[in-house]
Amino acid sequence: GAGVSQSPRYKVAKRGQDVALRCDPISGHVSLFWYQQALGQGPEFLTYFQNEAQLDKSGLPSDRFFAERPEGSVSTLKIQRTQQEDSAVYLCASSLGLAGGINTQYFGPGTRLTVL
Amino acid sequence: RKEVEQDPGPFNVPEGATVAFNCTYSNSASQSFFWYRQDCRKEPKLLMSVYSSGNEDGRFTAQLNRASQYISLLIRDSKLSDSATYLCVVNTNDYKLSFGAGTTVTVRA
């Protein structure tokens, strides 16, 4: 079956531009997560949705970062006024059930953002 | 201090060798533990969960020591296809995953 998909796969932005990254989770998955992975590091949690509700946004680095999932399926991560330190791979993951440690998170291929 | 610390390696081993590495975690309230595998420029994929009693999945053996807050992974009879970065992952609440920076393993012919 179809996995998690993300678009675009690669994005180059000039410093100060706004970007929008899209995630299509696995159909029927209730939980959706965004992670940021810097070069040579593991993914870092950004935010968590349960259906359309954003239950945790504690990992968002600044108020330039905003995520939404208005209909409980597709999600968009928006970064305003991009900075060079925003350059990273942005990973989306989804899991089937409600919050629970045993729900496997399935990751998308990521969007590699480069800010010049 | 990072929640999950791993030896970055790299571990460079010949085919057929056994390789083992570990990680430590800082939150004693952590509930669930995993090893994920990440190939170069690919997404992380779940390799295996780690249970308190230790568990095997084919050539892979994972151990958990809650008292020492220590998780290990052992790969027996290494294959070229085992070359990857292995991410130690801890679930500190009922949804948030904390990842280590990864241990790089390279298996050479």
PDB file of C-alpha atoms in Angstrom, chain A:
ATOM      1  CA  GLY A   1       0.000   0.000   0.000  1.00  0.00           C
ATOM      2  CA  ALA A   2       0.946   3.649  -0.233  1.00  0.00           C
ATOM      3  CA  GLY A   3       3.229   4.945   2.438  1.00  0.00           C
ATOM      4  CA  VAL A   4       3.700   8.449   3.763  1.00  0.00           C
ATOM      5  CA  SER A   5       4.454  10.869   0.982  1.00  0.00           C
ATOM      6  CA  GLN A   6       5.998  14.318   1.193  1.00  0.00           C
ATOM      7  CA  SER A   7       6.419  17.132  -1.277  1.00  0.00           C
ATOM      8  CA  PRO A   8       8.493  18.736  -2.479  1.00  0.00           C
ATOM      9  CA  ARG A   9      11.383  16.321  -1.985  1.00  0.00           C
ATOM     10  CA  TYR A  10      13.879  19.145  -2.331  1.00  0.00           C
ATOM     11  CA  LYS A  11      13.435  22.850  -1.729  1.00  0.00           C
ATOM     12  CA  VAL A  12      15.950  25.642  -2.113  1.00  0.00           C
ATOM     13  CA  ALA A  13      14.918  28.958  -0.615  1.00  0.00           C
ATOM     14  CA  LYS A  14      16.598  32.288  -0.331  1.00  0.00           C
ATOM     15  CA  ARG A  15      16.949  33.607   3.188  1.00  0.00           C
ATOM     16  CA  GLY A  16      13.798  35.446   4.136  1.00  0.00           C
ATOM     17  CA  GLN A  17      11.462  33.486   1.877  1.00  0.00           C
ATOM     18  CA  ASP A  18       8.473  31.565   3.175  1.00  0.00           C
ATOM     19  CA  VAL A  19       8.197  27.848   2.422  1.00  0.00           C
ATOM     20  CA  ALA A  20       5.407  25.283   2.754  1.00  0.00           C
ATOM     21  CA  LEU A  21       6.085  21.566   3.086  1.00  0.00           C
ATOM     22  CA  ARG A  22       3.343  19.021   2.541  1.00  0.00           C
ATOM     23  CA  CYS A  23       2.764  15.622   4.111  1.00  0.00           C
ATOM     24  CA  ASP A  24       0.255  12.977   3.009  1.00  0.00           C
ATOM     25  CA  PRO A  25       0.016  10.375   5.778  1.00  0.00           C
ATOM     26  CA  ILE A  26      -1.009   6.781   5.341  1.00  0.00           C
ATOM     27  CA  SER A  27      -4.761   6.667   4.805  1.00  0.00           C
ATOM     28  CA  GLY A  28      -6.642   6.196   8.067  1.00  0.00           C
ATOM     29  CA  HIS A  29      -3.735   7.094  10.295  1.00  0.00           C
ATOM     30  CA  VAL A  30      -4.919   9.218  13.182  1.00  0.00           C
ATOM     31  CA  SER A  31      -1.577  10.513  14.440  1.00  0.00           C
ATOM     32  CA  LEU A  32       0.816  12.683  12.462  1.00  0.00           C
ATOM     33  CA  PHE A  33       4.240  13.951  13.479  1.00  0.00           C
ATOM     34  CA  TRP A  34       6.786  16.377  12.089  1.00  0.00           C
ATOM     35  CA  TYR A  35      10.505  16.004  12.791  1.00  0.00           C
ATOM     36  CA  GLN A  36      13.565  18.045  11.814  1.00  0.00           C
ATOM     37  CA  GLN A  37      16.791  16.210  11.031  1.00  0.00           C
ATOM     38  CA  ALA A  38      20.000  18.217  10.779  1.00  0.00           C
ATOM     39  CA  LEU A  39      23.022  16.731   9.049  1.00  0.00           C
ATOM     40  CA  GLY A  40      24.670  14.052  11.147  1.00  0.00           C
ATOM     41  CA  GLN A  41      21.949  14.137  13.796  1.00  0.00           C
ATOM     42  CA  GLY A  42      18.889  12.092  14.605  1.00  0.00           C
ATOM     43  CA  PRO A  43      15.405  13.441  13.938  1.00  0.00           C
ATOM     44  CA  GLU A  44      14.146  15.988  16.480  1.00  0.00           C
ATOM     45  CA  PHE A  45      10.459  16.159  17.332  1.00  0.00           C
ATOM     46  CA  LEU A  46       8.656  19.293  16.178  1.00  0.00           C
ATOM     47  CA  THR A  47       4.930  18.768  16.564  1.00  0.00           C
ATOM     48  CA  TYR A  48       2.148  16.176  16.902  1.00  0.00           C
ATOM     49  CA  PHE A  49      -1.425  16.021  15.582  1.00  0.00           C
ATOM     50  CA  GLN A  50      -4.206  13.700  16.575  1.00  0.00           C
ATOM     51  CA  ASN A  51      -6.673  14.023  13.704  1.00  0.00           C
ATOM     52  CA  GLU A  52      -6.962  17.788  13.152  1.00  0.00           C
ATOM     53  CA  ALA A  53      -5.968  18.749  16.689  1.00  0.00           C
ATOM     54  CA  GLN A  54      -2.407  19.903  17.282  1.00  0.00           C
ATOM     55  CA  LEU A  55      -1.752  18.406  20.703  1.00  0.00           C
ATOM     56  CA  ASP A  56       1.933  19.232  21.056  1.00  0.00           C
ATOM     57  CA  LYS A  57       3.971  21.916  19.336  1.00  0.00           C
ATOM     58  CA  SER A  58       6.693  22.113  21.946  1.00  0.00           C
ATOM     59  CA  GLY A  59       9.435  21.215  19.476  1.00  0.00           C
ATOM     60  CA  LEU A  60       8.820  24.050  17.012  1.00  0.00           C
ATOM     61  CA  PRO A  61      12.039  26.119  17.156  1.00  0.00           C
ATOM     62  CA  SER A  62      10.442  29.542  16.837  1.00  0.00           C
ATOM     63  CA  ASP A  63       7.227  31.316  16.002  1.00  0.00           C
ATOM     64  CA  ARG A  64       8.350  31.300  12.377  1.00  0.00           C
ATOM     65  CA  PHE A  65       7.314  27.645  12.269  1.00  0.00           C
ATOM     66  CA  PHE A  66       3.646  26.789  11.914  1.00  0.00           C
ATOM     67  CA  ALA A  67       1.927  23.470  11.206  1.00  0.00           C
ATOM     68  CA  GLU A  68      -1.656  22.608  10.406  1.00  0.00           C
ATOM     69  CA  ARG A  69      -3.806  19.604   9.570  1.00  0.00           C
ATOM     70  CA  PRO A  70      -7.214  21.174   8.979  1.00  0.00           C
ATOM     71  CA  GLU A  71      -9.139  18.090   7.854  1.00  0.00           C
ATOM     72  CA  GLY A  72      -7.271  15.510   9.829  1.00  0.00           C
ATOM     73  CA  SER A  73      -5.379  14.053   6.877  1.00  0.00           C
ATOM     74  CA  VAL A  74      -2.886  16.137   4.856  1.00  0.00           C
ATOM     75  CA  SER A  75      -0.596  18.360   6.905  1.00  0.00           C
ATOM     76  CA  THR A  76       1.461  21.403   5.985  1.00  0.00           C
ATOM     77  CA  LEU A  77       4.514  22.704   7.787  1.00  0.00           C
ATOM     78  CA  LYS A  78       5.150  26.357   7.020  1.00  0.00           C
ATOM     79  CA  ILE A  79       8.334  28.227   7.756  1.00  0.00           C
ATOM     80  CA  GLN A  80       8.233  31.987   7.484  1.00  0.00           C
ATOM     81  CA  ARG A  81      11.245  34.200   6.792  1.00  0.00           C
ATOM     82  CA  THR A  82      13.574  31.234   6.432  1.00  0.00           C
ATOM     83  CA  GLN A  83      17.039  31.407   7.970  1.00  0.00           C
ATOM     84  CA  GLN A  84      20.154  29.417   7.129  1.00  0.00           C
ATOM     85  CA  GLU A  85      19.824  27.450  10.366  1.00  0.00           C
ATOM     86  CA  ASP A  86      16.483  26.111   9.077  1.00  0.00           C
ATOM     87  CA  SER A  87      18.376  24.026   6.499  1.00  0.00           C
ATOM     88  CA  ALA A  88      17.606  20.413   7.341  1.00  0.00           C
ATOM     89  CA  VAL A  89      15.527  17.435   6.288  1.00  0.00           C
ATOM     90  CA  TYR A  90      11.928  17.731   7.470  1.00  0.00           C
ATOM     91  CA  LEU A  91      10.399  14.324   8.097  1.00  0.00           C
ATOM     92  CA  CYS A  92       6.730  13.549   8.477  1.00  0.00           C
ATOM     93  CA  ALA A  93       5.531  10.379  10.181  1.00  0.00           C
ATOM     94  CA  SER A  94       2.121   8.877  10.807  1.00  0.00           C
ATOM     95  CA  SER A  95       0.817   6.145  13.045  1.00  0.00           C
ATOM     96  CA  LEU A  96      -2.403   4.213  13.057  1.00  0.00           C
ATOM     97  CA  GLY A  97      -3.879   4.634  16.493  1.00  0.00           C
ATOM     98  CA  LEU A  98      -4.284   7.174  19.168  1.00  0.00           C
ATOM     99  CA  ALA A  99      -1.257   8.154  21.220  1.00  0.00           C
ATOM    100  CA  GLY A 100       0.477   5.099  22.523  1.00  0.00           C
ATOM    101  CA  GLY A 101       4.050   3.982  22.636  1.00  0.00           C
ATOM    102  CA  ILE A 102       3.317   0.795  20.776  1.00  0.00           C
ATOM    103  CA  ASN A 103       2.015   2.524  17.669  1.00  0.00           C
ATOM    104  CA  THR A 104       4.732   2.278  15.044  1.00  0.00           C
ATOM    105  CA  GLN A 105       5.521   5.575  13.349  1.00  0.00           C
ATOM    106  CA  TYR A 106       6.004   5.291   9.592  1.00  0.00           C
ATOM    107  CA  PHE A 107       8.181   7.977   8.070  1.00  0.00           C
ATOM    108  CA  GLY A 108       7.939   9.719   4.740  1.00  0.00           C
ATOM    109  CA  PRO A 109      11.017  10.300   2.561  1.00  0.00           C
ATOM    110  CA  GLY A 110      11.424  13.837   3.873  1.00  0.00           C
ATOM    111  CA  THR A 111      11.836  17.267   2.329  1.00  0.00           C
ATOM    112  CA  ARG A 112      15.411  18.462   2.135  1.00  0.00           C
ATOM    113  CA  LEU A 113      15.354  22.228   2.686  1.00  0.00           C
ATOM    114  CA  THR A 114      18.371  24.318   1.826  1.00  0.00           C
ATOM    115  CA  VAL A 115      18.302  28.002   2.719  1.00  0.00           C
ATOM    116  CA  LEU A 116      20.862  30.115   0.894  1.00  0.00           C
TER     117      LEU A 116
END
